[in-house]
Amino acid sequence: MKSVFKISAIALGMTLAACGGETSASGGAAVGDAEVDTSQNWVEVVSKTEDGGYVMGNPDAPIKVVEYASLTCPACAAFSEQSHEPMMENYISQGLVSFEIRNFVRDPLDLSAALLARCNGEGPFFQLNQRLFMNQDNMFQTIQTADQARLQALSTPEALQSGQTFVGFAEASGLIELVGGMGISDQQARQCLTDSAAIQELDEVRNRALNQLNITSTPSFLINGELVSGVSSWAQLDARLQEMVQ
């Protein structure tokens, strides 16, 4: 199993340092008088994208928002908590906005969580993703009390080759137990955590973000394909969306 990630025993310093920066392009041009479309319950329309993300909402929405997010990023967790209900009620359910999440994984724990968020496919992805963000503080606290020598052993090339690195990090952080209460069995979780194709896909999503979009921090946002600056919170994104639909 090949991974682009430099493994360390959770690497919390890297996680926090790469979280909450701003992007460099403007983005977010007005779309004029956008028309509401409530012909379907767009919140229930979820699909996987060619870019390796999961998108919720009207495929023909005039505003397409993409978030590059990390499940070990506190700023991303704050965005998830603040945006969840108003994003769905004010924009997605109205057919005005589609919202896609692409995992920008930055460390072994993040990758383990992302594999579990994607474990049951399209339908439950957003619910699992939100639950993992809600559990972020507990996840950090749990893994900090884990056997650090074991985490170091999981970081070796031999552990990566055996496929046990991400199983081990998920066990040490309590994530297998967490998703067990959301319809993912222990056996299924372990299969997802050793899925080499899924791991490679997450590598590729990250590499495209770095090399094609120059994304280096989370959360970062695209609006209608353009990287936006000055947006790292729900209040900032909401203000941008309001400007666009008026």
CSV table of C-alpha atoms in Angstrom, one decimal:
chain,number,residue,atom,x,y,z
A,1,MET,CA,0.0,0.0,0.0
A,2,LYS,CA,1.5,3.3,-1.1
A,3,SER,CA,0.7,6.6,0.7
A,4,VAL,CA,1.8,10.2,0.1
A,5,PHE,CA,1.5,11.0,3.7
A,6,LYS,CA,4.4,11.4,6.1
A,7,ILE,CA,3.1,9.4,9.0
A,8,SER,CA,3.6,10.5,12.6
A,9,ALA,CA,2.0,9.8,15.9
A,10,ILE,CA,-1.2,11.9,15.1
A,11,ALA,CA,0.9,15.0,14.1
A,12,LEU,CA,-1.4,17.4,15.9
A,13,GLY,CA,1.0,20.3,15.3
A,14,MET,CA,0.7,19.9,11.5
A,15,THR,CA,-3.0,19.5,11.8
A,16,LEU,CA,-3.5,22.8,13.6
A,17,ALA,CA,-0.9,24.7,11.6
A,18,ALA,CA,-2.6,23.9,8.2
A,19,CYS,CA,-6.1,24.7,9.4
A,20,GLY,CA,-7.9,28.0,9.0
A,21,GLY,CA,-5.9,29.9,6.4
A,22,GLU,CA,-7.2,32.1,3.7
A,23,THR,CA,-7.2,31.5,-0.1
A,24,SER,CA,-5.8,33.7,-2.7
A,25,ALA,CA,-8.4,34.2,-5.5
A,26,SER,CA,-11.5,36.3,-5.4
A,27,GLY,CA,-14.4,34.1,-6.8
A,28,GLY,CA,-18.1,34.3,-6.3
A,29,ALA,CA,-19.5,36.4,-9.1
A,30,ALA,CA,-23.2,37.4,-8.8
A,31,VAL,CA,-25.6,35.1,-10.6
A,32,GLY,CA,-28.4,37.7,-10.9
A,33,ASP,CA,-32.0,36.9,-9.9
A,34,ALA,CA,-31.6,33.2,-9.1
A,35,GLU,CA,-34.9,31.3,-9.2
A,36,VAL,CA,-36.0,29.1,-6.3
A,37,ASP,CA,-36.7,25.5,-7.3
A,38,THR,CA,-38.4,23.3,-4.8
A,39,SER,CA,-39.6,20.7,-7.2
A,40,GLN,CA,-37.6,18.1,-5.3
A,41,ASN,CA,-36.3,17.6,-1.8
A,42,TRP,CA,-32.8,18.6,-2.8
A,43,VAL,CA,-31.3,17.8,0.6
A,44,GLU,CA,-31.9,14.1,-0.2
A,45,VAL,CA,-30.1,14.3,-3.6
A,46,VAL,CA,-26.6,13.2,-2.9
A,47,SER,CA,-24.0,11.8,-5.4
A,48,LYS,CA,-20.3,11.1,-5.7
A,49,THR,CA,-18.5,13.4,-8.1
A,50,GLU,CA,-15.8,12.8,-10.7
A,51,ASP,CA,-13.4,14.9,-8.5
A,52,GLY,CA,-13.7,12.4,-5.6
A,53,GLY,CA,-16.2,14.5,-3.5
A,54,TYR,CA,-19.8,14.1,-2.4
A,55,VAL,CA,-22.3,16.7,-3.5
A,56,MET,CA,-25.8,17.5,-2.1
A,57,GLY,CA,-28.4,19.4,-3.9
A,58,ASN,CA,-29.8,20.5,-7.3
A,59,PRO,CA,-27.4,19.4,-10.0
A,60,ASP,CA,-28.5,22.5,-12.0
A,61,ALA,CA,-28.2,24.9,-9.1
A,62,PRO,CA,-26.9,28.3,-10.2
A,63,ILE,CA,-24.4,28.3,-7.4
A,64,LYS,CA,-22.0,25.4,-6.9
A,65,VAL,CA,-20.0,25.5,-3.6
A,66,VAL,CA,-17.1,23.1,-3.0
A,67,GLU,CA,-15.4,22.8,0.4
A,68,TYR,CA,-12.0,21.3,0.8
A,69,ALA,CA,-12.2,20.1,4.4
A,70,SER,CA,-10.2,18.1,6.9
A,71,LEU,CA,-11.8,16.1,9.6
A,72,THR,CA,-8.9,17.0,12.0
A,73,CYS,CA,-9.3,20.7,11.4
A,74,PRO,CA,-11.1,22.7,14.2
A,75,ALA,CA,-12.0,25.5,11.8
A,76,CYS,CA,-13.7,22.9,9.5
A,77,ALA,CA,-15.6,21.5,12.5
A,78,ALA,CA,-16.8,25.0,13.4
A,79,PHE,CA,-17.9,25.6,9.8
A,80,SER,CA,-19.8,22.3,9.8
A,81,GLU,CA,-21.6,23.1,13.1
A,82,GLN,CA,-22.6,26.6,12.1
A,83,SER,CA,-23.5,26.0,8.4
A,84,HIS,CA,-25.4,22.7,8.6
A,85,GLU,CA,-28.9,23.9,9.1
A,86,PRO,CA,-28.9,27.3,7.4
A,87,MET,CA,-27.1,26.0,4.4
A,88,MET,CA,-29.7,23.3,3.9
A,89,GLU,CA,-32.7,25.4,4.7
A,90,ASN,CA,-31.8,28.7,3.0
A,91,TYR,CA,-29.9,27.5,0.0
A,92,ILE,CA,-29.8,23.8,-0.8
A,93,SER,CA,-33.5,23.0,-0.2
A,94,GLN,CA,-34.4,26.0,-2.4
A,95,GLY,CA,-32.5,24.6,-5.3
A,96,LEU,CA,-30.1,27.6,-5.3
A,97,VAL,CA,-26.9,25.9,-4.1
A,98,SER,CA,-25.3,22.6,-4.5
A,99,PHE,CA,-22.7,21.8,-1.8
A,100,GLU,CA,-19.8,19.4,-2.3
A,101,ILE,CA,-17.3,18.2,0.2
A,102,ARG,CA,-13.9,17.0,-0.9
A,103,ASN,CA,-11.6,15.6,1.8
A,104,PHE,CA,-8.3,17.3,2.0
A,105,VAL,CA,-6.5,14.8,4.3
A,106,ARG,CA,-3.4,15.8,6.1
A,107,ASP,CA,-2.4,13.2,8.6
A,108,PRO,CA,-3.1,9.5,9.5
A,109,LEU,CA,-6.0,10.2,11.8
A,110,ASP,CA,-7.6,12.5,9.2
A,111,LEU,CA,-7.3,9.8,6.6
A,112,SER,CA,-8.8,7.2,8.9
A,113,ALA,CA,-11.8,9.4,9.6
A,114,ALA,CA,-12.3,10.2,5.9
A,115,LEU,CA,-12.3,6.5,5.0
A,116,LEU,CA,-15.1,5.9,7.5
A,117,ALA,CA,-17.1,8.9,6.4
A,118,ARG,CA,-17.1,7.5,2.9
A,119,CYS,CA,-17.6,3.9,4.0
A,120,ASN,CA,-21.3,3.6,3.3
A,121,GLY,CA,-21.3,5.5,0.1
A,122,GLU,CA,-23.4,8.4,-1.1
A,123,GLY,CA,-26.5,8.4,1.1
A,124,PRO,CA,-25.1,8.6,4.6
A,125,PHE,CA,-22.0,10.6,3.7
A,126,PHE,CA,-23.1,14.0,4.9
A,127,GLN,CA,-24.6,12.6,8.1
A,128,LEU,CA,-21.4,10.6,8.9
A,129,ASN,CA,-19.2,13.6,8.1
A,130,GLN,CA,-21.1,15.9,10.4
A,131,ARG,CA,-21.1,13.3,13.2
A,132,LEU,CA,-17.3,13.0,12.9
A,133,PHE,CA,-16.9,16.7,13.1
A,134,MET,CA,-19.1,16.8,16.2
A,135,ASN,CA,-16.9,14.1,17.7
A,136,GLN,CA,-13.6,15.9,16.9
A,137,ASP,CA,-12.7,17.1,20.4
A,138,ASN,CA,-13.4,13.7,21.9
A,139,MET,CA,-11.4,12.1,19.1
A,140,PHE,CA,-8.4,14.2,19.9
A,141,GLN,CA,-8.7,13.5,23.6
A,142,THR,CA,-9.0,9.8,23.1
A,143,ILE,CA,-6.0,9.4,20.9
A,144,GLN,CA,-3.9,11.6,23.2
A,145,THR,CA,-4.4,9.0,25.9
A,146,ALA,CA,-3.6,6.1,23.6
A,147,ASP,CA,-0.4,4.0,23.6
A,148,GLN,CA,2.0,6.4,21.8
A,149,ALA,CA,4.5,3.6,21.2
A,150,ARG,CA,1.8,1.7,19.3
A,151,LEU,CA,1.0,4.8,17.2
A,152,GLN,CA,4.7,5.1,16.4
A,153,ALA,CA,4.8,1.5,15.3
A,154,LEU,CA,1.7,2.1,13.1
A,155,SER,CA,3.7,4.8,11.3
A,156,THR,CA,6.3,2.5,9.9
A,157,PRO,CA,6.5,1.5,6.2
A,158,GLU,CA,5.9,-2.1,7.4
A,159,ALA,CA,2.6,-1.1,9.0
A,160,LEU,CA,1.5,0.8,6.0
A,161,GLN,CA,2.3,-2.2,3.8
A,162,SER,CA,0.3,-4.5,6.0
A,163,GLY,CA,-2.7,-2.2,5.8
A,164,GLN,CA,-3.0,-1.8,9.5
A,165,THR,CA,-2.0,1.8,10.0
A,166,PHE,CA,-5.5,3.3,9.5
A,167,VAL,CA,-7.3,0.5,11.4
A,168,GLY,CA,-4.9,1.2,14.3
A,169,PHE,CA,-5.5,5.0,14.3
A,170,ALA,CA,-9.3,4.5,14.1
A,171,GLU,CA,-9.1,2.0,17.0
A,172,ALA,CA,-6.9,4.4,19.1
A,173,SER,CA,-9.3,7.3,18.5
A,174,GLY,CA,-12.5,5.5,19.2
A,175,LEU,CA,-13.8,6.0,15.6
A,176,ILE,CA,-14.7,2.4,14.9
A,177,GLU,CA,-16.9,2.4,17.9
A,178,LEU,CA,-18.4,5.8,16.9
A,179,VAL,CA,-19.4,4.8,13.4
A,180,GLY,CA,-20.7,1.5,14.8
A,181,GLY,CA,-23.6,3.4,16.1
A,182,MET,CA,-24.4,4.8,12.7
A,183,GLY,CA,-24.8,1.6,10.7
A,184,ILE,CA,-21.2,0.6,10.0
A,185,SER,CA,-20.3,-2.7,11.5
A,186,ASP,CA,-16.9,-3.4,13.0
A,187,GLN,CA,-16.0,-5.7,10.1
A,188,GLN,CA,-17.2,-3.2,7.5
A,189,ALA,CA,-15.2,-0.4,9.1
A,190,ARG,CA,-12.0,-2.4,9.1
A,191,GLN,CA,-12.6,-3.3,5.4
A,192,CYS,CA,-13.0,0.4,4.6
A,193,LEU,CA,-9.9,1.3,6.5
A,194,THR,CA,-7.8,-1.1,4.5
A,195,ASP,CA,-9.3,-0.3,1.1
A,196,SER,CA,-6.3,0.6,-1.0
A,197,ALA,CA,-8.4,2.1,-3.8
A,198,ALA,CA,-10.2,4.4,-1.4
A,199,ILE,CA,-6.8,5.5,0.1
A,200,GLN,CA,-5.4,6.2,-3.3
A,201,GLU,CA,-8.4,8.2,-4.3
A,202,LEU,CA,-8.0,10.4,-1.2
A,203,ASP,CA,-4.3,10.9,-2.1
A,204,GLU,CA,-5.4,12.0,-5.6
A,205,VAL,CA,-8.0,14.4,-4.3
A,206,ARG,CA,-5.4,16.0,-2.1
A,207,ASN,CA,-2.7,16.1,-4.8
A,208,ARG,CA,-5.1,17.8,-7.3
A,209,ALA,CA,-6.0,20.4,-4.6
A,210,LEU,CA,-2.3,21.1,-4.0
A,211,ASN,CA,-1.0,21.1,-7.5
A,212,GLN,CA,-3.9,22.4,-9.6
A,213,LEU,CA,-5.6,24.8,-7.2
A,214,ASN,CA,-2.8,25.7,-4.8
A,215,ILE,CA,-4.9,24.9,-1.8
A,216,THR,CA,-2.7,24.6,1.3
A,217,SER,CA,-5.2,25.2,4.1
A,218,THR,CA,-8.7,24.1,5.3
A,219,PRO,CA,-11.4,25.0,5.0
A,220,SER,CA,-11.0,26.3,1.4
A,221,PHE,CA,-13.9,27.0,-0.9
A,222,LEU,CA,-14.6,27.1,-4.6
A,223,ILE,CA,-17.7,28.9,-5.9
A,224,ASN,CA,-18.7,28.0,-9.4
A,225,GLY,CA,-15.2,26.6,-10.0
A,226,GLU,CA,-13.3,29.6,-8.6
A,227,LEU,CA,-11.2,29.6,-5.5
A,228,VAL,CA,-12.5,32.3,-3.1
A,229,SER,CA,-10.6,34.5,-0.8
A,230,GLY,CA,-11.6,35.9,2.6
A,231,VAL,CA,-13.9,32.9,3.3
A,232,SER,CA,-13.1,30.5,6.1
A,233,SER,CA,-16.3,30.6,8.2
A,234,TRP,CA,-20.0,30.2,7.7
A,235,ALA,CA,-20.7,33.9,8.3
A,236,GLN,CA,-18.3,34.8,5.5
A,237,LEU,CA,-19.6,32.2,3.1
A,238,ASP,CA,-23.2,33.1,3.9
A,239,ALA,CA,-22.5,36.8,3.2
A,240,ARG,CA,-21.0,35.9,-0.2
A,241,LEU,CA,-23.9,33.7,-1.1
A,242,GLN,CA,-26.4,36.4,-0.2
A,243,GLU,CA,-24.6,38.8,-2.4
A,244,MET,CA,-24.8,36.3,-5.3
A,245,VAL,CA,-28.5,35.5,-5.2
A,246,GLN,CA,-29.7,39.0,-4.8
